[in-house]
PDB file of N, CA and C in Angstrom:
ATOM      1  N   CYS A   1     -11.740   2.488  53.394  1.00 78.00           N
ATOM      2  CA  CYS A   1     -10.997   3.117  52.326  1.00 78.00           C
ATOM      3  C   CYS A   1     -10.706   4.558  52.724  1.00 78.00           C
ATOM      4  N   CYS A   2      -9.519   5.011  52.435  1.00 83.00           N
ATOM      5  CA  CYS A   2      -9.099   6.376  52.738  1.00 83.00           C
ATOM      6  C   CYS A   2      -8.706   7.062  51.432  1.00 83.00           C
ATOM      7  N   ILE A   3      -9.286   8.238  51.185  1.00 85.00           N
ATOM      8  CA  ILE A   3      -8.938   9.040  50.021  1.00 85.00           C
ATOM      9  C   ILE A   3      -8.109  10.209  50.497  1.00 85.00           C
ATOM     10  N   LEU A   4      -6.937  10.361  49.910  1.00 87.00           N
ATOM     11  CA  LEU A   4      -5.991  11.381  50.338  1.00 87.00           C
ATOM     12  C   LEU A   4      -5.520  12.179  49.134  1.00 87.00           C
ATOM     13  N   HIS A   5      -5.568  13.496  49.243  1.00 87.00           N
ATOM     14  CA  HIS A   5      -5.060  14.367  48.184  1.00 87.00           C
ATOM     15  C   HIS A   5      -3.741  14.963  48.652  1.00 87.00           C
ATOM     16  N   ILE A   6      -2.696  14.833  47.849  1.00 89.00           N
ATOM     17  CA  ILE A   6      -1.375  15.324  48.226  1.00 89.00           C
ATOM     18  C   ILE A   6      -0.962  16.469  47.312  1.00 89.00           C
ATOM     19  N   GLY A   7      -0.728  17.626  47.927  1.00 87.00           N
ATOM     20  CA  GLY A   7      -0.267  18.793  47.196  1.00 87.00           C
ATOM     21  C   GLY A   7       1.143  19.190  47.578  1.00 87.00           C
ATOM     22  N   ASN A   8       1.689  18.502  48.590  1.00 90.00           N
ATOM     23  CA  ASN A   8       3.055  18.771  49.057  1.00 90.00           C
ATOM     24  C   ASN A   8       3.685  17.425  49.410  1.00 90.00           C
ATOM     25  N   ILE A   9       4.798  17.087  48.794  1.00 92.00           N
ATOM     26  CA  ILE A   9       5.383  15.757  48.961  1.00 92.00           C
ATOM     27  C   ILE A   9       5.840  15.503  50.397  1.00 92.00           C
ATOM     28  N   GLU A  10       6.501  16.458  51.015  1.00 93.00           N
ATOM     29  CA  GLU A  10       6.989  16.248  52.380  1.00 93.00           C
ATOM     30  C   GLU A  10       5.839  15.994  53.350  1.00 93.00           C
ATOM     31  N   ILE A  11       4.781  16.786  53.237  1.00 93.00           N
ATOM     32  CA  ILE A  11       3.612  16.595  54.099  1.00 93.00           C
ATOM     33  C   ILE A  11       2.930  15.273  53.760  1.00 93.00           C
ATOM     34  N   GLY A  12       2.869  14.933  52.467  1.00 92.00           N
ATOM     35  CA  GLY A  12       2.270  13.661  52.046  1.00 92.00           C
ATOM     36  C   GLY A  12       2.991  12.468  52.638  1.00 92.00           C
ATOM     37  N   ILE A  13       4.308  12.493  52.624  1.00 93.00           N
ATOM     38  CA  ILE A  13       5.097  11.399  53.204  1.00 93.00           C
ATOM     39  C   ILE A  13       4.820  11.291  54.699  1.00 93.00           C
ATOM     40  N   GLU A  14       4.746  12.429  55.368  1.00 94.00           N
ATOM     41  CA  GLU A  14       4.464  12.434  56.807  1.00 94.00           C
ATOM     42  C   GLU A  14       3.085  11.826  57.103  1.00 94.00           C
ATOM     43  N   ILE A  15       2.087  12.204  56.325  1.00 93.00           N
ATOM     44  CA  ILE A  15       0.732  11.662  56.526  1.00 93.00           C
ATOM     45  C   ILE A  15       0.699  10.164  56.246  1.00 93.00           C
ATOM     46  N   ILE A  16       1.321   9.732  55.150  1.00 92.00           N
ATOM     47  CA  ILE A  16       1.360   8.304  54.810  1.00 92.00           C
ATOM     48  C   ILE A  16       2.004   7.510  55.940  1.00 92.00           C
ATOM     49  N   ASN A  17       3.104   8.004  56.486  1.00 91.00           N
ATOM     50  CA  ASN A  17       3.773   7.300  57.579  1.00 91.00           C
ATOM     51  C   ASN A  17       2.894   7.205  58.823  1.00 91.00           C
ATOM     52  N   LYS A  18       2.121   8.228  59.100  1.00 91.00           N
ATOM     53  CA  LYS A  18       1.190   8.187  60.230  1.00 91.00           C
ATOM     54  C   LYS A  18       0.057   7.199  59.968  1.00 91.00           C
ATOM     55  N   LEU A  19      -0.429   7.165  58.724  1.00 89.00           N
ATOM     56  CA  LEU A  19      -1.500   6.224  58.376  1.00 89.00           C
ATOM     57  C   LEU A  19      -1.029   4.780  58.521  1.00 89.00           C
ATOM     58  N   LYS A  20       0.227   4.511  58.162  1.00 86.00           N
ATOM     59  CA  LYS A  20       0.758   3.145  58.284  1.00 86.00           C
ATOM     60  C   LYS A  20       0.723   2.666  59.726  1.00 86.00           C
ATOM     61  N   LEU A  21       0.907   3.565  60.656  1.00 87.00           N
ATOM     62  CA  LEU A  21       0.884   3.197  62.074  1.00 87.00           C
ATOM     63  C   LEU A  21      -0.534   2.959  62.589  1.00 87.00           C
ATOM     64  N   LYS A  22      -1.508   3.640  61.998  1.00 84.00           N
ATOM     65  CA  LYS A  22      -2.877   3.610  62.502  1.00 84.00           C
ATOM     66  C   LYS A  22      -3.792   2.599  61.814  1.00 84.00           C
ATOM     67  N   LEU A  23      -3.496   2.251  60.557  1.00 79.00           N
ATOM     68  CA  LEU A  23      -4.432   1.456  59.761  1.00 79.00           C
ATOM     69  C   LEU A  23      -4.020  -0.008  59.695  1.00 79.00           C
ATOM     70  N   LYS A  24      -5.000  -0.853  59.427  1.00 72.00           N
ATOM     71  CA  LYS A  24      -4.748  -2.282  59.266  1.00 72.00           C
ATOM     72  C   LYS A  24      -4.070  -2.544  57.923  1.00 72.00           C
ATOM     73  N   ASP A  25      -3.431  -3.703  57.805  1.00 67.00           N
ATOM     74  CA  ASP A  25      -2.685  -4.048  56.589  1.00 67.00           C
ATOM     75  C   ASP A  25      -3.556  -4.120  55.347  1.00 67.00           C
ATOM     76  N   ASN A  26      -4.816  -4.524  55.494  1.00 70.00           N
ATOM     77  CA  ASN A  26      -5.680  -4.706  54.327  1.00 70.00           C
ATOM     78  C   ASN A  26      -6.476  -3.449  53.988  1.00 70.00           C
ATOM     79  N   PHE A  27      -6.115  -2.341  54.556  1.00 78.00           N
ATOM     80  CA  PHE A  27      -6.822  -1.088  54.331  1.00 78.00           C
ATOM     81  C   PHE A  27      -6.586  -0.588  52.913  1.00 78.00           C
ATOM     82  N   CYS A  28      -7.604  -0.010  52.308  1.00 83.00           N
ATOM     83  CA  CYS A  28      -7.514   0.520  50.945  1.00 83.00           C
ATOM     84  C   CYS A  28      -7.156   2.000  50.999  1.00 83.00           C
ATOM     85  N   LEU A  29      -6.138   2.380  50.255  1.00 87.00           N
ATOM     86  CA  LEU A  29      -5.684   3.766  50.211  1.00 87.00           C
ATOM     87  C   LEU A  29      -5.756   4.276  48.775  1.00 87.00           C
ATOM     88  N   VAL A  30      -6.423   5.401  48.589  1.00 89.00           N
ATOM     89  CA  VAL A  30      -6.487   6.059  47.286  1.00 89.00           C
ATOM     90  C   VAL A  30      -5.809   7.415  47.440  1.00 89.00           C
ATOM     91  N   VAL A  31      -4.772   7.644  46.646  1.00 91.00           N
ATOM     92  CA  VAL A  31      -3.992   8.872  46.760  1.00 91.00           C
ATOM     93  C   VAL A  31      -4.039   9.625  45.438  1.00 91.00           C
ATOM     94  N   ASN A  32      -4.423  10.880  45.522  1.00 90.00           N
ATOM     95  CA  ASN A  32      -4.369  11.759  44.365  1.00 90.00           C
ATOM     96  C   ASN A  32      -3.188  12.705  44.557  1.00 90.00           C
ATOM     97  N   ILE A  33      -2.376  12.843  43.521  1.00 90.00           N
ATOM     98  CA  ILE A  33      -1.192  13.682  43.571  1.00 90.00           C
ATOM     99  C   ILE A  33      -1.345  14.802  42.545  1.00 90.00           C
ATOM    100  N   ASN A  34      -1.023  16.033  42.959  1.00 87.00           N
ATOM    101  CA  ASN A  34      -1.029  17.139  42.004  1.00 87.00           C
ATOM    102  C   ASN A  34      -0.040  16.846  40.885  1.00 87.00           C
ATOM    103  N   GLU A  35      -0.470  17.063  39.659  1.00 87.00           N
ATOM    104  CA  GLU A  35       0.345  16.772  38.477  1.00 87.00           C
ATOM    105  C   GLU A  35       1.703  17.487  38.510  1.00 87.00           C
ATOM    106  N   ASN A  36       1.749  18.684  39.067  1.00 86.00           N
ATOM    107  CA  ASN A  36       2.999  19.441  39.087  1.00 86.00           C
ATOM    108  C   ASN A  36       4.042  18.836  40.037  1.00 86.00           C
ATOM    109  N   LEU A  37       3.663  17.863  40.871  1.00 88.00           N
ATOM    110  CA  LEU A  37       4.610  17.214  41.779  1.00 88.00           C
ATOM    111  C   LEU A  37       5.312  16.012  41.147  1.00 88.00           C
ATOM    112  N   ILE A  38       4.840  15.558  40.003  1.00 86.00           N
ATOM    113  CA  ILE A  38       5.374  14.343  39.383  1.00 86.00           C
ATOM    114  C   ILE A  38       6.867  14.492  39.055  1.00 86.00           C
ATOM    115  N   ASP A  39       7.309  15.667  38.705  1.00 85.00           N
ATOM    116  CA  ASP A  39       8.720  15.880  38.365  1.00 85.00           C
ATOM    117  C   ASP A  39       9.604  16.160  39.586  1.00 85.00           C
ATOM    118  N   ASN A  40       9.014  16.211  40.775  1.00 84.00           N
ATOM    119  CA  ASN A  40       9.776  16.477  41.994  1.00 84.00           C
ATOM    120  C   ASN A  40      10.722  15.308  42.276  1.00 84.00           C
ATOM    121  N   GLN A  41      11.908  15.611  42.758  1.00 86.00           N
ATOM    122  CA  GLN A  41      12.915  14.568  43.028  1.00 86.00           C
ATOM    123  C   GLN A  41      12.457  13.590  44.099  1.00 86.00           C
ATOM    124  N   LYS A  42      11.599  14.011  44.998  1.00 88.00           N
ATOM    125  CA  LYS A  42      11.175  13.154  46.110  1.00 88.00           C
ATOM    126  C   LYS A  42       9.944  12.299  45.777  1.00 88.00           C
ATOM    127  N   ILE A  43       9.445  12.380  44.549  1.00 92.00           N
ATOM    128  CA  ILE A  43       8.241  11.624  44.195  1.00 92.00           C
ATOM    129  C   ILE A  43       8.452  10.124  44.360  1.00 92.00           C
ATOM    130  N   SER A  44       9.647   9.624  44.089  1.00 92.00           N
ATOM    131  CA  SER A  44       9.892   8.183  44.225  1.00 92.00           C
ATOM    132  C   SER A  44       9.793   7.742  45.682  1.00 92.00           C
ATOM    133  N   ILE A  45      10.183   8.609  46.612  1.00 92.00           N
ATOM    134  CA  ILE A  45      10.051   8.282  48.039  1.00 92.00           C
ATOM    135  C   ILE A  45       8.579   8.179  48.401  1.00 92.00           C
ATOM    136  N   LEU A  46       7.790   9.135  47.947  1.00 92.00           N
ATOM    137  CA  LEU A  46       6.355   9.121  48.215  1.00 92.00           C
ATOM    138  C   LEU A  46       5.702   7.879  47.634  1.00 92.00           C
ATOM    139  N   LEU A  47       6.001   7.561  46.384  1.00 93.00           N
ATOM    140  CA  LEU A  47       5.408   6.386  45.743  1.00 93.00           C
ATOM    141  C   LEU A  47       5.800   5.101  46.456  1.00 93.00           C
ATOM    142  N   ARG A  48       7.029   5.016  46.905  1.00 92.00           N
ATOM    143  CA  ARG A  48       7.495   3.831  47.642  1.00 92.00           C
ATOM    144  C   ARG A  48       6.719   3.673  48.956  1.00 92.00           C
ATOM    145  N   GLU A  49       6.439   4.789  49.626  1.00 91.00           N
ATOM    146  CA  GLU A  49       5.669   4.734  50.874  1.00 91.00           C
ATOM    147  C   GLU A  49       4.231   4.279  50.607  1.00 91.00           C
ATOM    148  N   ILE A  50       3.638   4.780  49.537  1.00 91.00           N
ATOM    149  CA  ILE A  50       2.263   4.390  49.180  1.00 91.00           C
ATOM    150  C   ILE A  50       2.203   2.910  48.836  1.00 91.00           C
ATOM    151  N   GLU A  51       3.185   2.415  48.108  1.00 90.00           N
ATOM    152  CA  GLU A  51       3.192   1.024  47.652  1.00 90.00           C
ATOM    153  C   GLU A  51       3.335   0.020  48.797  1.00 90.00           C
ATOM    154  N   GLN A  52       3.649   0.490  49.989  1.00 88.00           N
ATOM    155  CA  GLN A  52       3.723  -0.407  51.135  1.00 88.00           C
ATOM    156  C   GLN A  52       2.339  -0.859  51.596  1.00 88.00           C
ATOM    157  N   PHE A  53       1.297  -0.151  51.179  1.00 86.00           N
ATOM    158  CA  PHE A  53      -0.068  -0.587  51.457  1.00 86.00           C
ATOM    159  C   PHE A  53      -0.413  -1.705  50.489  1.00 86.00           C
ATOM    160  N   GLY A  54      -1.125  -2.708  50.959  1.00 82.00           N
ATOM    161  CA  GLY A  54      -1.487  -3.831  50.103  1.00 82.00           C
ATOM    162  C   GLY A  54      -2.486  -3.446  49.025  1.00 82.00           C
ATOM    163  N   ASN A  55      -3.399  -2.555  49.357  1.00 85.00           N
ATOM    164  CA  ASN A  55      -4.438  -2.116  48.426  1.00 85.00           C
ATOM    165  C   ASN A  55      -4.324  -0.609  48.260  1.00 85.00           C
ATOM    166  N   TYR A  56      -3.901  -0.183  47.086  1.00 89.00           N
ATOM    167  CA  TYR A  56      -3.771   1.251  46.859  1.00 89.00           C
ATOM    168  C   TYR A  56      -4.071   1.588  45.407  1.00 89.00           C
ATOM    169  N   MET A  57      -4.441   2.840  45.196  1.00 88.00           N
ATOM    170  CA  MET A  57      -4.637   3.369  43.856  1.00 88.00           C
ATOM    171  C   MET A  57      -4.068   4.787  43.855  1.00 88.00           C
ATOM    172  N   ILE A  58      -3.340   5.130  42.808  1.00 91.00           N
ATOM    173  CA  ILE A  58      -2.739   6.448  42.690  1.00 91.00           C
ATOM    174  C   ILE A  58      -3.319   7.132  41.454  1.00 91.00           C
ATOM    175  N   THR A  59      -3.782   8.358  41.641  1.00 88.00           N
ATOM    176  CA  THR A  59      -4.266   9.161  40.523  1.00 88.00           C
ATOM    177  C   THR A  59      -3.504  10.484  40.538  1.00 88.00           C
ATOM    178  N   LYS A  60      -3.573  11.194  39.426  1.00 87.00           N
ATOM    179  CA  LYS A  60      -2.984  12.530  39.387  1.00 87.00           C
ATOM    180  C   LYS A  60      -3.963  13.477  38.703  1.00 87.00           C
ATOM    181  N   THR A  61      -3.983  14.703  39.169  1.00 84.00           N
ATOM    182  CA  THR A  61      -4.845  15.727  38.587  1.00 84.00           C
ATOM    183  C   THR A  61      -4.095  17.050  38.537  1.00 84.00           C
ATOM    184  N   LYS A  62      -4.599  17.940  37.698  1.00 82.00           N
ATOM    185  CA  LYS A  62      -4.048  19.293  37.646  1.00 82.00           C
ATOM    186  C   LYS A  62      -4.519  20.046  38.882  1.00 82.00           C
ATOM    187  N   ASN A  63      -3.726  20.985  39.308  1.00 77.00           N
ATOM    188  CA  ASN A  63      -4.047  21.783  40.482  1.00 77.00           C
ATOM    189  C   ASN A  63      -4.875  22.986  40.057  1.00 77.00           C
ATOM    190  N   TYR A  64      -6.125  23.014  40.503  1.00 75.00           N
ATOM    191  CA  TYR A  64      -6.999  24.151  40.220  1.00 75.00           C
ATOM    192  C   TYR A  64      -7.264  24.981  41.472  1.00 75.00           C
ATOM    193  N   GLY A  65      -6.463  24.754  42.512  1.00 73.00           N
ATOM    194  CA  GLY A  65      -6.578  25.565  43.706  1.00 73.00           C
ATOM    195  C   GLY A  65      -7.528  25.050  44.758  1.00 73.00           C
ATOM    196  N   ASN A  66      -8.111  23.868  44.544  1.00 69.00           N
ATOM    197  CA  ASN A  66      -8.965  23.302  45.591  1.00 69.00           C
ATOM    198  C   ASN A  66      -8.781  21.794  45.643  1.00 69.00           C
ATOM    199  N   ASP A  67      -9.049  21.227  46.782  1.00 69.00           N
ATOM    200  CA  ASP A  67      -8.854  19.789  46.976  1.00 69.00           C
ATOM    201  C   ASP A  67     -10.136  18.985  46.798  1.00 69.00           C
ATOM    202  N   ILE A  68     -11.281  19.639  46.734  1.00 79.00           N
ATOM    203  CA  ILE A  68     -12.551  18.912  46.688  1.00 79.00           C
ATOM    204  C   ILE A  68     -12.785  18.273  45.318  1.00 79.00           C
ATOM    205  N   SER A  69     -12.332  18.887  44.251  1.00 77.00           N
ATOM    206  CA  SER A  69     -12.569  18.332  42.914  1.00 77.00           C
ATOM    207  C   SER A  69     -11.931  16.956  42.736  1.00 77.00           C
ATOM    208  N   PRO A  70     -10.645  16.775  43.065  1.00 80.00           N
ATOM    209  CA  PRO A  70     -10.061  15.433  42.937  1.00 80.00           C
ATOM    210  C   PRO A  70     -10.758  14.414  43.838  1.00 80.00           C
ATOM    211  N   PHE A  71     -11.135  14.845  45.044  1.00 80.00           N
ATOM    212  CA  PHE A  71     -11.838  13.946  45.964  1.00 80.00           C
ATOM    213  C   PHE A  71     -13.145  13.466  45.349  1.00 80.00           C
ATOM    214  N   LEU A  72     -13.927  14.392  44.803  1.00 83.00           N
ATOM    215  CA  LEU A  72     -15.218  14.022  44.210  1.00 83.00           C
ATOM    216  C   LEU A  72     -15.044  13.118  42.996  1.00 83.00           C
ATOM    217  N   MET A  73     -14.015  13.368  42.192  1.00 81.00           N
ATOM    218  CA  MET A  73     -13.760  12.516  41.025  1.00 81.00           C
ATOM    219  C   MET A  73     -13.404  11.087  41.463  1.00 81.00           C
ATOM    220  N   ILE A  74     -12.554  10.968  42.470  1.00 82.00           N
ATOM    221  CA  ILE A  74     -12.158   9.646  42.962  1.00 82.00           C
ATOM    222  C   ILE A  74     -13.348   8.948  43.608  1.00 82.00           C
ATOM    223  N   TYR A  75     -14.096   9.666  44.413  1.00 83.00           N
ATOM    224  CA  TYR A  75     -15.267   9.093  45.079  1.00 83.00           C
ATOM    225  C   TYR A  75     -16.272   8.572  44.055  1.00 83.00           C
ATOM    226  N   ASN A  76     -16.522   9.354  43.026  1.00 83.00           N
ATOM    227  CA  ASN A  76     -17.430   8.941  41.957  1.00 83.00           C
ATOM    228  C   ASN A  76     -16.906   7.684  41.255  1.00 83.00           C
ATOM    229  N   TYR A  77     -15.612   7.635  40.978  1.00 82.00           N
ATOM    230  CA  TYR A  77     -15.000   6.467  40.340  1.00 82.00           C
ATOM    231  C   TYR A  77     -15.166   5.221  41.214  1.00 82.00           C
ATOM    232  N   LEU A  78     -14.895   5.360  42.487  1.00 81.00           N
ATOM    233  CA  LEU A  78     -15.014   4.218  43.398  1.00 81.00           C
ATOM    234  C   LEU A  78     -16.452   3.706  43.474  1.00 81.00           C
ATOM    235  N   LEU A  79     -17.412   4.616  43.548  1.00 82.00           N
ATOM    236  CA  LEU A  79     -18.811   4.201  43.625  1.00 82.00           C
ATOM    237  C   LEU A  79     -19.263   3.469  42.365  1.00 82.00           C
ATOM    238  N   LYS A  80     -18.773   3.904  41.223  1.00 83.00           N
ATOM    239  CA  LYS A  80     -19.170   3.279  39.956  1.00 83.00           C
ATOM    240  C   LYS A  80     -18.496   1.928  39.716  1.00 83.00           C
ATOM    241  N   ASN A  81     -17.282   1.755  40.241  1.00 82.00           N
ATOM    242  CA  ASN A  81     -16.482   0.590  39.880  1.00 82.00           C
ATOM    243  C   ASN A  81     -16.302  -0.458  40.974  1.00 82.00           C
ATOM    244  N   TYR A  82     -16.652  -0.142  42.207  1.00 77.00           N
ATOM    245  CA  TYR A  82     -16.445  -1.072  43.297  1.00 77.00           C
ATOM    246  C   TYR A  82     -17.664  -1.110  44.192  1.00 77.00           C
ATOM    247  N   GLU A  83     -17.889  -2.250  44.806  1.00 73.00           N
ATOM    248  CA  GLU A  83     -19.003  -2.381  45.751  1.00 73.00           C
ATOM    249  C   GLU A  83     -18.469  -2.260  47.174  1.00 73.00           C
ATOM    250  N   PHE A  84     -18.992  -1.282  47.886  1.00 63.00           N
ATOM    251  CA  PHE A  84     -18.594  -1.082  49.271  1.00 63.00           C
ATOM    252  C   PHE A  84     -19.786  -1.342  50.171  1.00 63.00           C
ATOM    253  N   GLU A  85     -19.545  -1.998  51.280  1.00 62.00           N
ATOM    254  CA  GLU A  85     -20.583  -2.162  52.286  1.00 62.00           C
ATOM    255  C   GLU A  85     -20.444  -1.039  53.291  1.00 62.00           C
ATOM    256  N   TYR A  86     -21.571  -0.444  53.654  1.00 54.00           N
ATOM    257  CA  TYR A  86     -21.553   0.677  54.599  1.00 54.00           C
ATOM    258  C   TYR A  86     -21.876   0.185  55.984  1.00 54.00           C
TER     259      TYR A  86
END
């Protein structure tokens, strides 16, 4: 599973495209998007790229100036709701 926080749509699209080349088809992708990007004209392109993964989850959070908070929230959610083998 890969957890990715996106604060810039152009960079997010670039990272997603690189991940598609490197990861297997059944890979799980969790993407958090800054809430202020939802109204961006390119958001549909980003969402379309994410939806190409078979297993994905998209969340959105407010931008408080750091990337660790959304990561910890998603990680906590995954641990509580899904069983992962290490």
